[in-house]
XYZ file of C-alpha atoms in Angstrom:
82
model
C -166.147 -261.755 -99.862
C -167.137 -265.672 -99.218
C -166.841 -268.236 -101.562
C -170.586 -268.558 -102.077
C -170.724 -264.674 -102.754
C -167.503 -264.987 -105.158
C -169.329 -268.072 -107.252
C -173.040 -266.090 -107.739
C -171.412 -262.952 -108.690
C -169.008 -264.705 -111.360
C -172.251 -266.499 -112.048
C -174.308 -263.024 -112.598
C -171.410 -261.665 -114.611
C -171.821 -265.175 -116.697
C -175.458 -264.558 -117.381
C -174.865 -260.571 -117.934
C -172.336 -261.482 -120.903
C -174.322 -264.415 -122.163
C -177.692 -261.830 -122.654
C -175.510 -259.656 -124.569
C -174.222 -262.321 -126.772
C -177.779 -263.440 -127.043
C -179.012 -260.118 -128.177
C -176.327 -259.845 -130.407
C -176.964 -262.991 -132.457
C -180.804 -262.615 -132.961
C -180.067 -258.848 -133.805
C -177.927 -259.943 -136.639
C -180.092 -263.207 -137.507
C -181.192 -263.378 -141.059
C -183.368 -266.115 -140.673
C -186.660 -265.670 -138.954
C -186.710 -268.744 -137.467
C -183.267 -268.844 -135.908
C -184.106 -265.758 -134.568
C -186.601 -266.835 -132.766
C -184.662 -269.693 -131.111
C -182.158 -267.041 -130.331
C -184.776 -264.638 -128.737
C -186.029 -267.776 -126.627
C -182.399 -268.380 -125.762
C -182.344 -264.659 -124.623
C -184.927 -264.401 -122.483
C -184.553 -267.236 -120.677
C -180.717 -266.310 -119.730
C -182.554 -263.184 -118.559
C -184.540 -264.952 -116.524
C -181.343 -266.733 -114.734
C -179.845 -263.381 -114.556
C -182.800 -261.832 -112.765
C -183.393 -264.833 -110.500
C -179.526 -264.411 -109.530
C -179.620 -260.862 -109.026
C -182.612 -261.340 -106.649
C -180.703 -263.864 -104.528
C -178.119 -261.355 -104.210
C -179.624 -258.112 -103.435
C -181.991 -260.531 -100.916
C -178.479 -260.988 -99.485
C -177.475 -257.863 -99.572
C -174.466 -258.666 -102.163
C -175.732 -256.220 -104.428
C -177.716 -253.653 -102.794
C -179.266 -250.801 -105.223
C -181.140 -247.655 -103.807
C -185.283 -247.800 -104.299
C -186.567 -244.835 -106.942
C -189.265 -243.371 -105.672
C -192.785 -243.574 -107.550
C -192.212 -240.157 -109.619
C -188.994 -241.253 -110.975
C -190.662 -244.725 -111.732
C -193.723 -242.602 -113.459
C -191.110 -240.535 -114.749
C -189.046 -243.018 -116.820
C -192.408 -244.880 -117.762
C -193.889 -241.826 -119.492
C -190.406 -241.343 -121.415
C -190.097 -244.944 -122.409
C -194.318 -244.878 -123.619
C -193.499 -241.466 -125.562
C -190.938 -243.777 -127.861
């Protein structure tokens, strides 16, 4: 693994703990407002972690295996019937 792999993926595992926290908080917020600072605070540490997880997989430092349409439809129409 090379240094520059070693620093995104600590980074990614950074972000990853940081959304949880995030979700945590504003789950748990009694006060509308704070919540919705902590909900801004969540999404954009979501956005970090997707824009490092990109880089990665784009690098091949996290690969993942493509689903093919039907599963995509598949888990769409499961997550619309909720």
């Amino acid at each position: 693994m090379s240094n520059d792999q070693i620093i995104v993926t600590n980074a990614l595992n950074t972000q990853k703990h940081l959304t949880a926290m995030y979700n945590t908080a504003a789950g748990e917020c009694a006060h509308n407002q704070l919540r919705c600072a902590m909900m801004d605070l969540w999404k954009d540490e979501h956005e970090i972690q997707n824009d490092l997880f990109t880089d990665m997989n784009s690098r091949g430092w996290y690969p993942v295996q493509q689903a093919q349409q039907q599963q995509v439809d598949q888990a769409l129409q499961q997550l619309n019937k909720n």
